[in-house]
């Protein structure tokens, strides 16, 4: 069950930065920050779900003022403990509704975090919230996976994504509702522990409609932060929507 910080409380925060996930690879972080710094220009950036500062800290080190929003005090505490962490302004709150002062040239939501909002209404509200924070001409960036429903044969609802001697991990999908969950069975001291985190998956076209409802228009969609073309075989995308200058 989640604690007061949701599903990203002290237990997750304590080990989050030790993950071997590709998202922590220096080349991935650099490519992400390069794009966001270019979009920010001489302005400032708003990170929705700033977490432990994986992107906010190197972006701020590039000279871009960054303000973050996050509901997890445990994750933000890890950010604060890092060099430069005290220079990142953070507001504790829900990324779908929490407002902060100022106007930003770029707002961003990376690494599938849009899926942490488990209803369509909340995801739509998040787009509206991002748009409300943008200056005219500002950009909203979302990085998220493409639902892997093609891997599901008839009658199957789960897709494994990690199998090691001490952990089995799999995603489950409910196509009728777009509900999904990431599930982890981990062996700790000879005993199995199970953890499940709920999400709501979204398709690129659905995100484009959410953006349109928020007054944004699609500027670019890539397969990754390098700007590679998004194709039928892409398993994720980086999408950028623009707030009209007028």
Tab-separated table of C-alpha atoms in Angstrom:
chain	number	residue	atom	x	y	z
A	1	UNK	CA	0.000	0.000	0.000
A	2	UNK	CA	1.251	3.545	-0.677
A	3	UNK	CA	2.313	5.782	2.206
A	4	UNK	CA	1.700	9.518	2.577
A	5	UNK	CA	4.103	10.107	-0.326
A	6	UNK	CA	2.086	7.847	-2.607
A	7	UNK	CA	3.955	4.958	-4.209
A	8	UNK	CA	7.278	6.805	-4.038
A	9	UNK	CA	7.866	6.994	-0.301
A	10	UNK	CA	10.955	6.335	1.777
A	11	UNK	CA	11.394	2.715	0.643
A	12	UNK	CA	11.578	3.680	-3.028
A	13	UNK	CA	13.476	6.930	-2.427
A	14	UNK	CA	16.223	5.162	-0.459
A	15	UNK	CA	17.299	3.088	-3.464
A	16	UNK	CA	15.999	5.114	-6.410
A	17	UNK	CA	19.357	6.558	-7.426
A	18	UNK	CA	21.092	3.166	-7.266
A	19	UNK	CA	18.951	1.785	-10.073
A	20	UNK	CA	20.764	0.190	-13.008
A	21	UNK	CA	18.046	1.473	-15.344
A	22	UNK	CA	19.154	2.992	-18.639
A	23	UNK	CA	17.635	6.323	-17.588
A	24	UNK	CA	20.561	6.905	-15.183
A	25	UNK	CA	23.241	6.344	-17.830
A	26	UNK	CA	25.280	9.557	-18.228
A	27	UNK	CA	24.743	9.591	-22.001
A	28	UNK	CA	20.960	9.407	-21.554
A	29	UNK	CA	20.966	12.159	-18.933
A	30	UNK	CA	23.176	14.365	-21.114
A	31	UNK	CA	20.968	13.874	-24.182
A	32	UNK	CA	17.870	14.729	-22.140
A	33	UNK	CA	19.441	17.826	-20.622
A	34	UNK	CA	20.784	18.980	-23.998
A	35	UNK	CA	17.257	19.037	-25.446
A	36	UNK	CA	15.683	20.703	-22.424
A	37	UNK	CA	18.414	23.336	-22.127
A	38	UNK	CA	17.974	24.196	-25.798
A	39	UNK	CA	14.201	24.526	-25.358
A	40	UNK	CA	14.608	26.610	-22.198
A	41	UNK	CA	16.923	29.085	-23.928
A	42	UNK	CA	17.280	32.174	-21.761
A	43	UNK	CA	14.148	31.256	-19.774
A	44	UNK	CA	13.409	28.833	-16.976
A	45	UNK	CA	12.160	25.255	-16.702
A	46	UNK	CA	9.396	23.564	-14.739
A	47	UNK	CA	9.853	19.865	-13.972
A	48	UNK	CA	6.689	17.989	-13.120
A	49	UNK	CA	7.630	15.105	-10.778
A	50	UNK	CA	11.136	16.389	-10.074
A	51	UNK	CA	11.945	13.404	-7.820
A	52	UNK	CA	15.556	13.122	-6.691
A	53	UNK	CA	16.799	15.588	-9.292
A	54	UNK	CA	18.111	13.180	-11.945
A	55	UNK	CA	17.386	15.792	-14.652
A	56	UNK	CA	16.797	18.987	-12.655
A	57	UNK	CA	20.279	19.109	-11.136
A	58	UNK	CA	22.326	18.778	-14.354
A	59	UNK	CA	19.899	21.121	-16.114
A	60	UNK	CA	20.374	23.727	-13.390
A	61	UNK	CA	24.140	23.201	-13.668
A	62	UNK	CA	23.800	24.299	-17.297
A	63	UNK	CA	22.509	27.645	-16.060
A	64	UNK	CA	18.775	27.010	-16.479
A	65	UNK	CA	16.683	28.026	-13.443
A	66	UNK	CA	14.543	24.993	-12.528
A	67	UNK	CA	11.409	24.800	-10.385
A	68	UNK	CA	10.059	21.363	-9.516
A	69	UNK	CA	6.737	19.966	-8.381
A	70	UNK	CA	6.536	16.606	-6.612
A	71	UNK	CA	4.218	14.965	-4.105
A	72	UNK	CA	6.934	12.801	-2.524
A	73	UNK	CA	8.750	14.469	0.338
A	74	UNK	CA	11.027	11.434	0.583
A	75	UNK	CA	12.215	11.829	-3.017
A	76	UNK	CA	12.666	15.589	-2.644
A	77	UNK	CA	14.702	15.042	0.520
A	78	UNK	CA	17.183	13.033	-1.586
A	79	UNK	CA	17.376	15.917	-4.053
A	80	UNK	CA	18.025	18.387	-1.247
A	81	UNK	CA	20.906	16.255	0.078
A	82	UNK	CA	22.789	16.375	-3.241
A	83	UNK	CA	25.287	19.070	-4.266
A	84	UNK	CA	23.271	21.929	-5.743
A	85	UNK	CA	20.009	20.519	-4.414
A	86	UNK	CA	19.323	23.582	-2.304
A	87	UNK	CA	19.312	25.651	-5.499
A	88	UNK	CA	16.275	23.892	-6.949
A	89	UNK	CA	12.963	25.431	-5.908
A	90	UNK	CA	10.454	22.656	-5.189
A	91	UNK	CA	6.741	22.806	-4.425
A	92	UNK	CA	5.167	19.767	-2.796
A	93	UNK	CA	1.950	18.873	-4.577
A	94	UNK	CA	0.104	17.007	-7.304
A	95	UNK	CA	1.548	17.575	-10.780
A	96	UNK	CA	-1.970	17.694	-12.262
A	97	UNK	CA	-3.183	20.656	-10.222
A	98	UNK	CA	-0.398	22.384	-8.249
A	99	UNK	CA	0.450	25.895	-9.460
A	100	UNK	CA	3.648	27.824	-8.868
A	101	UNK	CA	4.585	31.427	-9.546
A	102	UNK	CA	6.227	32.454	-12.779
A	103	UNK	CA	6.104	31.621	-16.467
A	104	UNK	CA	8.403	29.043	-18.002
A	105	UNK	CA	9.828	28.528	-21.478
A	106	UNK	CA	9.761	24.753	-21.042
A	107	UNK	CA	7.847	22.345	-18.809
A	108	UNK	CA	8.674	18.666	-18.872
A	109	UNK	CA	7.535	15.279	-17.588
A	110	UNK	CA	10.003	12.462	-18.240
A	111	UNK	CA	10.397	8.693	-17.926
A	112	UNK	CA	6.762	7.544	-18.165
A	113	UNK	CA	5.590	9.735	-15.287
A	114	UNK	CA	2.437	10.829	-17.139
A	115	UNK	CA	1.309	7.223	-16.561
A	116	UNK	CA	1.461	7.732	-12.794
A	117	UNK	CA	-1.716	9.760	-13.181
A	118	UNK	CA	-4.154	6.862	-13.236
A	119	UNK	CA	-7.231	8.542	-14.750
A	120	UNK	CA	-7.753	10.278	-18.062
A	121	UNK	CA	-9.141	13.318	-16.235
A	122	UNK	CA	-5.942	13.677	-14.209
A	123	UNK	CA	-3.788	13.374	-17.327
A	124	UNK	CA	-5.874	16.031	-19.099
A	125	UNK	CA	-5.552	18.267	-16.027
A	126	UNK	CA	-1.777	17.788	-16.108
A	127	UNK	CA	-1.615	19.085	-19.675
A	128	UNK	CA	-3.761	22.065	-18.716
A	129	UNK	CA	-1.561	22.700	-15.689
A	130	UNK	CA	1.603	22.601	-17.782
A	131	UNK	CA	0.065	24.919	-20.388
A	132	UNK	CA	-0.980	27.416	-17.714
A	133	UNK	CA	2.645	27.674	-16.571
A	134	UNK	CA	4.102	28.245	-20.029
A	135	UNK	CA	4.975	31.597	-21.494
A	136	UNK	CA	3.688	32.202	-25.036
A	137	UNK	CA	5.818	30.102	-27.366
A	138	UNK	CA	6.814	27.801	-24.500
A	139	UNK	CA	7.065	24.029	-24.930
A	140	UNK	CA	5.729	21.053	-22.947
A	141	UNK	CA	7.807	17.860	-23.231
A	142	UNK	CA	6.655	14.348	-22.316
A	143	UNK	CA	8.766	11.187	-22.491
A	144	UNK	CA	6.704	7.991	-22.293
A	145	UNK	CA	6.618	4.437	-23.575
A	146	UNK	CA	4.332	3.117	-26.280
A	147	UNK	CA	1.966	0.486	-24.793
A	148	UNK	CA	3.303	-2.959	-25.635
A	149	UNK	CA	-0.047	-4.542	-26.403
A	150	UNK	CA	1.326	-6.227	-29.519
A	151	UNK	CA	3.240	-8.557	-27.185
A	152	UNK	CA	-0.019	-9.878	-25.701
A	153	UNK	CA	-1.358	-13.054	-27.321
A	154	UNK	CA	-5.095	-13.716	-26.913
A	155	UNK	CA	-5.961	-14.346	-23.282
A	156	UNK	CA	-2.683	-12.995	-21.857
A	157	UNK	CA	-2.543	-9.788	-19.810
A	158	UNK	CA	1.070	-9.720	-18.564
A	159	UNK	CA	4.396	-8.828	-20.218
A	160	UNK	CA	7.610	-9.679	-18.304
A	161	UNK	CA	10.394	-7.105	-18.483
A	162	UNK	CA	12.967	-8.324	-15.945
A	163	UNK	CA	13.970	-11.809	-14.805
A	164	UNK	CA	16.949	-12.250	-12.468
A	165	UNK	CA	17.798	-14.797	-9.740
A	166	UNK	CA	16.346	-12.412	-7.134
A	167	UNK	CA	13.585	-10.550	-8.963
A	168	UNK	CA	10.781	-11.138	-11.438
A	169	UNK	CA	9.074	-8.071	-12.873
A	170	UNK	CA	6.136	-7.799	-15.258
A	171	UNK	CA	3.557	-5.312	-16.495
A	172	UNK	CA	-0.140	-6.123	-16.641
A	173	UNK	CA	-2.578	-4.456	-19.050
A	174	UNK	CA	-6.346	-3.967	-19.097
A	175	UNK	CA	-7.111	-2.793	-22.660
A	176	UNK	CA	-10.751	-1.990	-21.875
A	177	UNK	CA	-9.785	0.660	-19.295
A	178	UNK	CA	-6.136	1.404	-20.201
A	179	UNK	CA	-5.224	0.502	-16.644
A	180	UNK	CA	-1.861	-1.158	-16.175
A	181	UNK	CA	0.476	-1.988	-13.325
A	182	UNK	CA	4.140	-2.766	-12.857
A	183	UNK	CA	4.645	-5.727	-10.543
A	184	UNK	CA	7.811	-6.828	-8.775
A	185	UNK	CA	8.443	-10.093	-6.937
A	186	UNK	CA	11.738	-9.771	-5.072
A	187	UNK	CA	13.567	-12.331	-2.948
A	188	UNK	CA	14.758	-10.733	0.293
A	189	UNK	CA	16.413	-12.940	2.930
A	190	UNK	CA	14.942	-16.019	1.333
A	191	UNK	CA	11.401	-14.650	1.280
A	192	UNK	CA	9.386	-13.285	-1.629
A	193	UNK	CA	8.086	-9.717	-1.411
A	194	UNK	CA	5.525	-8.396	-3.893
A	195	UNK	CA	5.017	-4.787	-4.903
A	196	UNK	CA	2.546	-3.420	-7.452
A	197	UNK	CA	2.371	0.155	-8.794
A	198	UNK	CA	-0.694	1.270	-10.800
A	199	UNK	CA	-0.493	3.326	-13.986
A	200	UNK	CA	-2.670	4.383	-16.906
A	201	UNK	CA	-1.117	3.953	-20.336
A	202	UNK	CA	-1.699	6.463	-23.126
A	203	UNK	CA	-1.272	6.449	-26.875
A	204	UNK	CA	0.493	9.267	-28.780
A	205	UNK	CA	-2.749	10.318	-30.485
A	206	UNK	CA	-4.502	10.536	-27.121
A	207	UNK	CA	-1.745	12.757	-25.783
A	208	UNK	CA	-2.095	15.000	-28.830
A	209	UNK	CA	-5.791	15.422	-28.059
A	210	UNK	CA	-5.008	16.232	-24.417
A	211	UNK	CA	-2.558	18.849	-25.654
A	212	UNK	CA	-5.158	20.313	-27.991
A	213	UNK	CA	-7.648	20.589	-25.127
A	214	UNK	CA	-4.973	22.513	-23.225
A	215	UNK	CA	-4.394	24.916	-26.111
A	216	UNK	CA	-1.109	23.341	-27.237
A	217	UNK	CA	-0.081	22.042	-30.654
A	218	UNK	CA	2.366	19.300	-31.582
A	219	UNK	CA	5.819	20.647	-32.419
A	220	UNK	CA	7.848	17.421	-32.700
A	221	UNK	CA	7.778	13.719	-31.855
A	222	UNK	CA	10.931	11.610	-31.734
A	223	UNK	CA	11.782	8.059	-30.770
A	224	UNK	CA	14.267	9.273	-28.164
A	225	UNK	CA	16.231	12.289	-26.977
A	226	UNK	CA	18.617	12.030	-29.932
A	227	UNK	CA	15.848	13.131	-32.267
A	228	UNK	CA	15.589	9.783	-34.061
A	229	UNK	CA	12.379	9.453	-36.112
A	230	UNK	CA	9.324	8.010	-34.389
A	231	UNK	CA	8.177	4.923	-36.318
A	232	UNK	CA	5.768	1.998	-36.079
A	233	UNK	CA	8.507	0.040	-34.314
A	234	UNK	CA	9.320	2.685	-31.686
A	235	UNK	CA	8.783	1.511	-28.123
A	236	UNK	CA	8.744	5.027	-26.648
A	237	UNK	CA	8.597	8.636	-27.715
A	238	UNK	CA	9.648	12.136	-26.734
A	239	UNK	CA	6.861	14.510	-27.729
A	240	UNK	CA	7.004	18.308	-27.680
A	241	UNK	CA	3.942	20.543	-27.798
A	242	UNK	CA	4.037	24.309	-28.186
A	243	UNK	CA	1.926	27.065	-26.678
A	244	UNK	CA	1.019	29.504	-29.471
A	245	UNK	CA	2.970	32.743	-29.303
A	246	UNK	CA	-0.208	34.748	-29.831
